[in-house]
Amino acid sequence: GRRFSANLVFCRETLVRLSPALSMSFVFSPAREKAFRGGFEKKMLARMKRGAACLEKGDWAGGARTLSGLGFGLTPSGDDFLGGYLLAANFSPHRRKNKLIKTVMKNCRSSNPVSRSFLSACAAGRADLRTKKFLASLSDQEKKNLKRSTENLLDRGHTSGADFLSGFLFYFSEKL
């Protein structure tokens, strides 16, 4: 209800304030796009924006194909974003969520075994303890619990936590 929506807004504000450069948090703050400087980074940004736009308009297959495997690190940014998006879909009353989850998973092209395992877990609604604490805090009245769990989530990997949280919040963006 209302508290959940207010807590999502609080998380978005925390994400935009604390996320590292080159994370997908630019979907909520276009000013963050300035961090993408070189030719490769600008091309990656354009592809990230294309993938997010596909998801936004309900082209889940196009979004998954565009974002999967995209980015740096052990789990690329696009995979982390899709993981957050998939986990959020599991906790939504959206009547087409099962079709969304199947479509995204069928179109993920990442060959990274860590990413594949992570995405499968998110698609099944499974999460690690840090993420479970975050999910529990979303309905919490205590902002300090939400703040702590959001900051802990953002502290995962270089951009992984911010990318995951961006995907999670992006799924619920109509509530923001």
Coordinates of N, CA and C in Angstrom, one line a residue, residues 61-141:
A61 N 11.3 -9.7 -23.9 CA 12.3 -10.5 -24.7 C 13.4 -9.6 -25.2
G62 N 13.0 -8.4 -25.7 CA 14.0 -7.5 -26.2 C 14.9 -6.9 -25.1
G63 N 14.2 -6.6 -24.0 CA 14.9 -6.1 -22.8 C 16.0 -7.1 -22.3
A64 N 15.6 -8.3 -22.2 CA 16.5 -9.4 -21.7 C 17.6 -9.6 -22.7
R65 N 17.3 -9.7 -24.0 CA 18.4 -9.9 -25.0 C 19.4 -8.7 -25.0
T66 N 18.9 -7.5 -24.8 CA 19.7 -6.3 -24.9 C 20.6 -6.2 -23.6
L67 N 20.0 -6.5 -22.5 CA 20.8 -6.3 -21.2 C 21.6 -7.5 -20.8
S68 N 21.2 -8.7 -21.1 CA 22.0 -9.8 -20.6 C 23.4 -9.8 -21.1
G69 N 24.3 -10.0 -20.1 CA 25.8 -10.1 -20.4 C 26.4 -8.7 -20.6
L70 N 25.6 -7.6 -20.4 CA 26.1 -6.3 -20.7 C 26.8 -5.7 -19.5
G71 N 28.1 -5.3 -19.6 CA 28.7 -4.6 -18.5 C 30.0 -5.3 -18.0
F72 N 30.5 -4.7 -17.0 CA 31.8 -5.1 -16.4 C 31.5 -6.0 -15.2
G73 N 32.6 -6.7 -14.7 CA 32.5 -7.3 -13.4 C 32.2 -8.8 -13.5
L74 N 32.2 -9.4 -12.3 CA 31.9 -10.8 -12.1 C 30.5 -11.1 -12.6
T75 N 29.5 -10.3 -12.2 CA 28.2 -10.3 -12.8 C 28.0 -9.0 -13.5
P76 N 27.9 -9.0 -14.8 CA 27.7 -7.7 -15.5 C 26.5 -6.9 -15.1
S77 N 26.5 -5.6 -15.2 CA 25.4 -4.7 -14.8 C 24.1 -5.1 -15.4
G78 N 24.0 -5.5 -16.6 CA 22.7 -5.9 -17.2 C 22.1 -7.1 -16.6
D79 N 23.0 -8.1 -16.2 CA 22.5 -9.3 -15.5 C 22.0 -8.9 -14.1
D80 N 22.7 -8.0 -13.4 CA 22.3 -7.6 -12.0 C 21.0 -6.9 -12.1
F81 N 20.8 -6.0 -13.1 CA 19.6 -5.3 -13.3 C 18.4 -6.2 -13.6
L82 N 18.7 -7.2 -14.5 CA 17.6 -8.2 -14.8 C 17.3 -9.0 -13.5
G83 N 18.3 -9.3 -12.7 CA 18.0 -10.1 -11.5 C 17.1 -9.4 -10.6
G84 N 17.3 -8.1 -10.4 CA 16.5 -7.2 -9.5 C 15.1 -7.2 -10.1
Y85 N 15.0 -7.0 -11.4 CA 13.7 -6.9 -12.1 C 12.9 -8.2 -11.9
L86 N 13.6 -9.4 -12.1 CA 12.9 -10.7 -11.9 C 12.5 -10.9 -10.5
L87 N 13.3 -10.6 -9.5 CA 12.9 -10.8 -8.2 C 11.7 -9.9 -7.8
A88 N 11.7 -8.7 -8.3 CA 10.6 -7.8 -8.0 C 9.3 -8.4 -8.6
A89 N 9.4 -9.0 -9.8 CA 8.2 -9.6 -10.5 C 7.6 -10.6 -9.6
N90 N 8.4 -11.4 -8.9 CA 8.0 -12.4 -8.0 C 7.1 -11.9 -6.9
F91 N 7.3 -10.7 -6.5 CA 6.6 -10.1 -5.3 C 5.5 -9.2 -5.8
S92 N 5.1 -9.3 -7.0 CA 4.1 -8.4 -7.5 C 2.8 -9.1 -7.8
P93 N 1.7 -8.4 -7.7 CA 0.4 -9.1 -8.0 C 0.1 -9.1 -9.5
H94 N 1.1 -8.6 -10.3 CA 0.9 -8.4 -11.8 C 0.4 -9.8 -12.3
R95 N -0.7 -9.7 -13.0 CA -1.3 -11.0 -13.5 C -0.5 -11.7 -14.6
R96 N 0.5 -11.0 -15.2 CA 1.3 -11.6 -16.3 C 2.7 -11.9 -15.8
K97 N 2.9 -11.9 -14.5 CA 4.3 -12.0 -14.0 C 5.0 -13.3 -14.4
N98 N 4.2 -14.4 -14.4 CA 4.8 -15.7 -14.8 C 5.3 -15.7 -16.3
K99 N 4.5 -15.1 -17.1 CA 4.9 -14.9 -18.6 C 6.1 -14.0 -18.7
L100 N 6.1 -12.9 -17.9 CA 7.3 -12.0 -17.9 C 8.6 -12.8 -17.5
I101 N 8.5 -13.5 -16.4 CA 9.7 -14.2 -15.8 C 10.2 -15.3 -16.9
K102 N 9.2 -16.1 -17.4 CA 9.6 -17.1 -18.4 C 10.3 -16.4 -19.7
T103 N 9.7 -15.3 -20.1 CA 10.2 -14.6 -21.3 C 11.6 -14.1 -21.1
V104 N 11.8 -13.4 -19.9 CA 13.1 -12.9 -19.6 C 14.1 -14.0 -19.5
M105 N 13.8 -15.0 -18.8 CA 14.8 -16.1 -18.7 C 15.1 -16.8 -20.0
K106 N 14.1 -17.0 -20.8 CA 14.3 -17.6 -22.1 C 15.2 -16.8 -23.0
N107 N 15.2 -15.5 -22.8 CA 16.0 -14.5 -23.7 C 17.3 -14.0 -23.1
C108 N 17.6 -14.5 -21.9 CA 18.9 -14.1 -21.3 C 20.0 -14.9 -22.0
R109 N 21.0 -14.2 -22.5 CA 22.0 -14.8 -23.3 C 23.4 -14.9 -22.6
S110 N 23.4 -14.5 -21.3 CA 24.6 -14.5 -20.6 C 25.2 -15.9 -20.5
S111 N 26.5 -16.1 -20.8 CA 27.1 -17.4 -20.7 C 27.9 -17.5 -19.4
N112 N 27.8 -16.4 -18.6 CA 28.5 -16.4 -17.3 C 27.8 -17.3 -16.3
P113 N 28.4 -18.4 -15.8 CA 27.7 -19.3 -14.9 C 27.2 -18.7 -13.6
V114 N 28.0 -17.7 -13.1 CA 27.6 -17.0 -11.9 C 26.3 -16.2 -12.1
S115 N 26.2 -15.5 -13.3 CA 25.0 -14.8 -13.7 C 23.9 -15.7 -13.9
R116 N 24.1 -16.8 -14.6 CA 23.0 -17.7 -14.9 C 22.4 -18.3 -13.5
S117 N 23.2 -18.6 -12.6 CA 22.7 -19.1 -11.3 C 22.0 -18.0 -10.6
F118 N 22.5 -16.8 -10.6 CA 21.9 -15.7 -9.9 C 20.5 -15.4 -10.5
L119 N 20.5 -15.3 -11.8 CA 19.2 -15.0 -12.5 C 18.2 -16.1 -12.3
S120 N 18.6 -17.4 -12.3 CA 17.7 -18.5 -12.0 C 17.1 -18.4 -10.6
A121 N 17.9 -18.0 -9.6 CA 17.5 -17.8 -8.2 C 16.5 -16.7 -8.2
C122 N 16.8 -15.6 -8.8 CA 15.9 -14.4 -8.8 C 14.5 -14.8 -9.4
A123 N 14.6 -15.5 -10.5 CA 13.4 -15.9 -11.3 C 12.5 -16.8 -10.4
A124 N 13.1 -17.6 -9.5 CA 12.4 -18.5 -8.7 C 12.0 -17.8 -7.3
G125 N 12.4 -16.5 -7.2 CA 12.0 -15.8 -6.0 C 12.9 -16.1 -4.8
R126 N 14.1 -16.6 -5.1 CA 15.1 -16.9 -4.0 C 16.1 -15.8 -3.9
A127 N 16.5 -15.5 -2.7 CA 17.5 -14.4 -2.5 C 18.4 -14.7 -1.3
D128 N 19.6 -14.1 -1.3 CA 20.5 -14.2 -0.2 C 20.0 -13.4 1.0
L129 N 20.6 -13.6 2.2 CA 20.2 -13.0 3.4 C 20.1 -11.5 3.3
R130 N 21.1 -10.9 2.7 CA 21.2 -9.4 2.6 C 19.9 -8.9 1.9
T131 N 19.6 -9.6 0.8 CA 18.4 -9.2 0.0 C 17.1 -9.5 0.8
K132 N 17.1 -10.6 1.5 CA 15.9 -10.9 2.3 C 15.6 -9.8 3.3
K133 N 16.7 -9.4 4.0 CA 16.6 -8.3 5.0 C 16.0 -7.0 4.3
F134 N 16.5 -6.7 3.1 CA 16.1 -5.6 2.4 C 14.6 -5.7 2.1
L135 N 14.2 -6.9 1.6 CA 12.8 -7.1 1.2 C 11.9 -7.0 2.5
A136 N 12.3 -7.5 3.6 CA 11.5 -7.4 4.8 C 11.4 -5.9 5.3
S137 N 12.4 -5.2 5.0 CA 12.4 -3.7 5.5 C 11.5 -2.9 4.6
L138 N 11.1 -3.4 3.4 CA 10.2 -2.6 2.6 C 8.9 -2.3 3.1
S139 N 8.4 -3.2 4.1 CA 7.1 -2.9 4.7 C 7.3 -2.4 6.1
D140 N 8.5 -2.1 6.5 CA 8.9 -1.6 7.8 C 8.5 -0.2 8.0
Q141 N 8.0 0.2 9.2 CA 7.7 1.6 9.5 C 9.0 2.3 9.9

